[in-house]
Backbone as ProteinMPNN parsed JSONL, in Angstrom:
{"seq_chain_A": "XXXXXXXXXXXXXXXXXXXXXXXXXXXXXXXXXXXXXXXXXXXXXXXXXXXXXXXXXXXXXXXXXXXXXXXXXXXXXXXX", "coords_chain_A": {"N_chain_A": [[-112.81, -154.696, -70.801], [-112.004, -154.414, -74.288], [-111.417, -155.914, -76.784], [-109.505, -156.573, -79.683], [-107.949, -157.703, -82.876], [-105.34, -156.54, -82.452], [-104.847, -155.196, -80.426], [-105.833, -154.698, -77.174], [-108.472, -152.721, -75.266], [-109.065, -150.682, -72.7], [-112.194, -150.764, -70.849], [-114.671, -148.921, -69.128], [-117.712, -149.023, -67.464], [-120.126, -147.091, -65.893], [-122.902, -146.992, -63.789], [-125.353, -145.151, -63.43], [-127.417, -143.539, -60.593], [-129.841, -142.853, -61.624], [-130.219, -144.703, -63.232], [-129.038, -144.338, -65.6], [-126.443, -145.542, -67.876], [-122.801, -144.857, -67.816], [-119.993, -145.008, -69.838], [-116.205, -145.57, -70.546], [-114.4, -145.591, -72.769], [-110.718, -146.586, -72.864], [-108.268, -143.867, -73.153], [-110.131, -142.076, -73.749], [-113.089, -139.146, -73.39], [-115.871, -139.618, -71.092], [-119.212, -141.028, -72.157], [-122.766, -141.436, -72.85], [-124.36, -144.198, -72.521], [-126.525, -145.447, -75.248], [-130.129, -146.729, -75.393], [-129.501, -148.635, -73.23], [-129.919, -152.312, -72.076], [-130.704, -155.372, -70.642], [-130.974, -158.499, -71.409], [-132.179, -161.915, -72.073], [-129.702, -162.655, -70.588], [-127.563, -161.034, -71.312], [-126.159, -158.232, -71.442], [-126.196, -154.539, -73.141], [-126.054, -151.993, -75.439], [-125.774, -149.013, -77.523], [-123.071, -147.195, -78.28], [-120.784, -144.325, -79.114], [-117.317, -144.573, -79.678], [-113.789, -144.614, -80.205], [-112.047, -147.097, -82.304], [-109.118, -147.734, -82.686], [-107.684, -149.096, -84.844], [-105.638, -150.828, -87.96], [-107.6, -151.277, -89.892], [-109.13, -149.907, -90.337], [-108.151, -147.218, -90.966], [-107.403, -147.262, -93.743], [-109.044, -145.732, -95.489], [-109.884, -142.857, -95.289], [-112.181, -141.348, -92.867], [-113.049, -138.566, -93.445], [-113.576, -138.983, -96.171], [-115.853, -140.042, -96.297], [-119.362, -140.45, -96.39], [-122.437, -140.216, -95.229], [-123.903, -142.761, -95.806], [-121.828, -144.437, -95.72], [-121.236, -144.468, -93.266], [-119.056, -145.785, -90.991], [-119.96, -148.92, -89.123], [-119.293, -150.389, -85.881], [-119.257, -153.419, -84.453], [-119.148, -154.979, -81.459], [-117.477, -156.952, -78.897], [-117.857, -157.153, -75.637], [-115.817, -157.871, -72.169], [-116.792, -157.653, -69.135], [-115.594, -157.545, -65.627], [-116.01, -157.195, -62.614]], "CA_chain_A": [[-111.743, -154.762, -71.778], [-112.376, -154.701, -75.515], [-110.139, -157.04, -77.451], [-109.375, -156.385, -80.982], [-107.002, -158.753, -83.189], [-104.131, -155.137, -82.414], [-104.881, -154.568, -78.907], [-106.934, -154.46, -75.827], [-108.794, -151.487, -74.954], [-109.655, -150.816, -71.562], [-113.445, -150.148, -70.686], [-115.012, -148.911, -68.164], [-119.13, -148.915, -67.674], [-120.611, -147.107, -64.622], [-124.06, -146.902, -63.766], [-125.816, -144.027, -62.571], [-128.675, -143.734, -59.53], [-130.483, -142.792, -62.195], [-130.127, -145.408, -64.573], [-127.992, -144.081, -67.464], [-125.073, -145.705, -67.977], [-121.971, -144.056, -68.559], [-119.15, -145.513, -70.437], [-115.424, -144.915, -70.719], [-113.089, -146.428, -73.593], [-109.301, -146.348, -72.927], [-108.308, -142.646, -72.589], [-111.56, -141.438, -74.557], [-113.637, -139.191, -72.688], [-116.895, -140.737, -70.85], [-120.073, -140.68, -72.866], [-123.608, -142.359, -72.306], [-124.647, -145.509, -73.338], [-127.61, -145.223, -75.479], [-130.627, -148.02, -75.13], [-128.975, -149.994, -72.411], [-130.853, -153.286, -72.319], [-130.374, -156.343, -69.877], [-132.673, -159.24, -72.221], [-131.478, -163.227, -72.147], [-128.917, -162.846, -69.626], [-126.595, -160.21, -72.074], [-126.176, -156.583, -71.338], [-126.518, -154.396, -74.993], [-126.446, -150.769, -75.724], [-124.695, -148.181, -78.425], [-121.706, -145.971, -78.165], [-120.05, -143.456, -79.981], [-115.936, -144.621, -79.489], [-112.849, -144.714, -81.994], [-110.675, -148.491, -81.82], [-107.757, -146.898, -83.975], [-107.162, -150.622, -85.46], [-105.062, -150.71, -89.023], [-108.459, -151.679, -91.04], [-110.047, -148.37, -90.31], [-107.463, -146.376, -91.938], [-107.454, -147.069, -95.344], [-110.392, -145.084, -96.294], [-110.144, -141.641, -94.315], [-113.552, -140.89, -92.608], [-113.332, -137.175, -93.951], [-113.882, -139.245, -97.335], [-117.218, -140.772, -96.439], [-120.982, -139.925, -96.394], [-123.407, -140.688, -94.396], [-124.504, -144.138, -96.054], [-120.819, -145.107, -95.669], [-120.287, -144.92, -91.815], [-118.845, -147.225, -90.102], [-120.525, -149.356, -87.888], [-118.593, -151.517, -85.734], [-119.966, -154.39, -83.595], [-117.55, -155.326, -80.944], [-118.656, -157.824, -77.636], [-116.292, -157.169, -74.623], [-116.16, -158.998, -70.844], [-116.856, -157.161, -67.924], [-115.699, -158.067, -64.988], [-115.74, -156.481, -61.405]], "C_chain_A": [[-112.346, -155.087, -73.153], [-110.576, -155.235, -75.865], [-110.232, -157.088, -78.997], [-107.957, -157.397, -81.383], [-105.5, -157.469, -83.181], [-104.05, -155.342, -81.503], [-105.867, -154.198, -78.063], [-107.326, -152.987, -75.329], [-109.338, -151.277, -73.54], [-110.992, -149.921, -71.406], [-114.303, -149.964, -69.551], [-116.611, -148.815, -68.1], [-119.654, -148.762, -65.46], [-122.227, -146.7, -64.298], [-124.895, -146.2, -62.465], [-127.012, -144.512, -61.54], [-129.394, -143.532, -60.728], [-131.128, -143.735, -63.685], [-129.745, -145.26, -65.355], [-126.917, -144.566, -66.517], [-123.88, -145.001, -68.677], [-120.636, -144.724, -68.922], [-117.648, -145.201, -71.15], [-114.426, -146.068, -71.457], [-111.758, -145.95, -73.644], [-109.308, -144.532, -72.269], [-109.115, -141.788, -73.015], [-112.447, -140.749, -73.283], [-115.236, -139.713, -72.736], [-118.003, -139.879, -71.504], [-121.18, -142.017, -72.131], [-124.043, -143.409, -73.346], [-126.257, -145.368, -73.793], [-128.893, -146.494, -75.832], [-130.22, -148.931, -74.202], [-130.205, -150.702, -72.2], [-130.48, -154.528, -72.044], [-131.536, -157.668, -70.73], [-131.517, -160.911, -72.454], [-129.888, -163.373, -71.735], [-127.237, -162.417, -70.573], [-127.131, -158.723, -71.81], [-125.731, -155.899, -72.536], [-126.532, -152.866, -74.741], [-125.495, -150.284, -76.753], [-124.673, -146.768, -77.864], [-121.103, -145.518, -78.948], [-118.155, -143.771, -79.211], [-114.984, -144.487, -80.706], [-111.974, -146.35, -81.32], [-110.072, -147.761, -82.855], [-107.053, -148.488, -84.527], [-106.486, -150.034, -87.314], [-106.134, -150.3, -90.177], [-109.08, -150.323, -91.689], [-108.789, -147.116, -91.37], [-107.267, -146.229, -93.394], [-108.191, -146.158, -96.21], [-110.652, -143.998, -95.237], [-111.789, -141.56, -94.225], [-114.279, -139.627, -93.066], [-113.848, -137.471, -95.883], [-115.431, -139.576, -97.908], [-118.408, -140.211, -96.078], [-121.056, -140.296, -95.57], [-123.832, -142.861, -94.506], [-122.457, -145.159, -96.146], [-120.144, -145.123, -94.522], [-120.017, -145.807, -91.625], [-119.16, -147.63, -88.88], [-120.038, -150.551, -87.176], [-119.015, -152.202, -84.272], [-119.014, -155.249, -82.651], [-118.32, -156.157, -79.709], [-117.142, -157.284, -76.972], [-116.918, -157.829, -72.973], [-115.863, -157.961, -70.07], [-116.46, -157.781, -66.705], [-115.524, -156.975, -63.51], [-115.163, -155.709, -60.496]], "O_chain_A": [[-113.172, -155.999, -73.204], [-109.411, -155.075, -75.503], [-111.165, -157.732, -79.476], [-107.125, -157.777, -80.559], [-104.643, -157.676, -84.04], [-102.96, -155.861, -81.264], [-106.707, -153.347, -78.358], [-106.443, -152.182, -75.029], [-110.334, -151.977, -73.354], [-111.037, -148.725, -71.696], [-114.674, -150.994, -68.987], [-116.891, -148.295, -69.18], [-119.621, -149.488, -64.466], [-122.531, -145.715, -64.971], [-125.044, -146.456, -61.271], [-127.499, -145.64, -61.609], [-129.74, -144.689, -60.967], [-131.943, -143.57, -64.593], [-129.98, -146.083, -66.239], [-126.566, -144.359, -65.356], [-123.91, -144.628, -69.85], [-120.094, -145.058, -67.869], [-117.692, -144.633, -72.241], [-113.882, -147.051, -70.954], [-111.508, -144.985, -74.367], [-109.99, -144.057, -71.362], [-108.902, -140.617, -72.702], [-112.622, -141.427, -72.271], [-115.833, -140.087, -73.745], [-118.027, -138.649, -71.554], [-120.905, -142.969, -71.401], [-124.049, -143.407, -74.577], [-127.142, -145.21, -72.952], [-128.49, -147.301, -76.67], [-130.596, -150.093, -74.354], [-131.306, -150.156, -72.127], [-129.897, -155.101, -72.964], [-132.756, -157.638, -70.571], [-130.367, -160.912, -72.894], [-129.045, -164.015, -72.36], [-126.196, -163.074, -70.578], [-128.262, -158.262, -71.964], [-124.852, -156.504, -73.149], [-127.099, -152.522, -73.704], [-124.475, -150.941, -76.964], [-125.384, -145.877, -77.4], [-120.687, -146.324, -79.781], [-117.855, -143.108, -78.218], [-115.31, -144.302, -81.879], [-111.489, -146.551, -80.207], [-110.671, -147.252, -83.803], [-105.845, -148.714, -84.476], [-106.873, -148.967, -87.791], [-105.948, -149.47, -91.067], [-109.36, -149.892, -92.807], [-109.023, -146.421, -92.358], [-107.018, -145.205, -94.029], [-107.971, -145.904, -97.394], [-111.523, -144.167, -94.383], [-112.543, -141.669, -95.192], [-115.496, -139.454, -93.131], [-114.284, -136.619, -96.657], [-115.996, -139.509, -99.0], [-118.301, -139.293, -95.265], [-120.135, -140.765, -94.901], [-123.948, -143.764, -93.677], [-122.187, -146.275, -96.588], [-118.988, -145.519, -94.378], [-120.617, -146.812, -92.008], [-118.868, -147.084, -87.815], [-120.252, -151.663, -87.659], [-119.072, -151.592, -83.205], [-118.233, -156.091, -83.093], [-119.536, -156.065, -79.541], [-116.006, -157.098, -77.408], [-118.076, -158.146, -72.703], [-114.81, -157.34, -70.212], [-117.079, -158.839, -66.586], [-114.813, -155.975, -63.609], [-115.693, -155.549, -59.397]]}, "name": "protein", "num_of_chains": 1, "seq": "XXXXXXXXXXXXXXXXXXXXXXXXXXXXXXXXXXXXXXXXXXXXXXXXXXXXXXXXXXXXXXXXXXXXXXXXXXXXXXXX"}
């Protein structure tokens, strides 16, 4: 579950025989997790998702460059 100050996103993270992880946000389809990385007892990697939160809207994405993505740093709880 990702938890934003809007609304909870549901997340799913499944992990291949092969070691890639694959990763599914809400009704987004599944994509792989890139770097996954188990290091001081936290699991870590980056994903391409959208949270559709209020903040993000102000400033259409079709407006912005390159040096003006947005990069958003989110922690969420896994559980079983």
């Amino acid at each position: 579950m990702v938890s934003t100050y809007e609304f909870d996103i549901a997340m799913t993270l499944r992990v291949q025989p092969s070691g890639g992880v694959e990763v599914k946000l809400g009704t987004q389809l599944n994509t792989l997790l890139s770097n996954p990385r188990f290091s001081d007892g936290f699991f870590s990697g980056v994903m391409n998702g959208s949270i559709d939160i209020k903040d993000f809207a102000r400033r259409p994405c079709s407006e912005m460059d390159e040096k003006d993505a947005l990069v958003l740093t989110q922690w969420c709880e896994l559980s079983k």
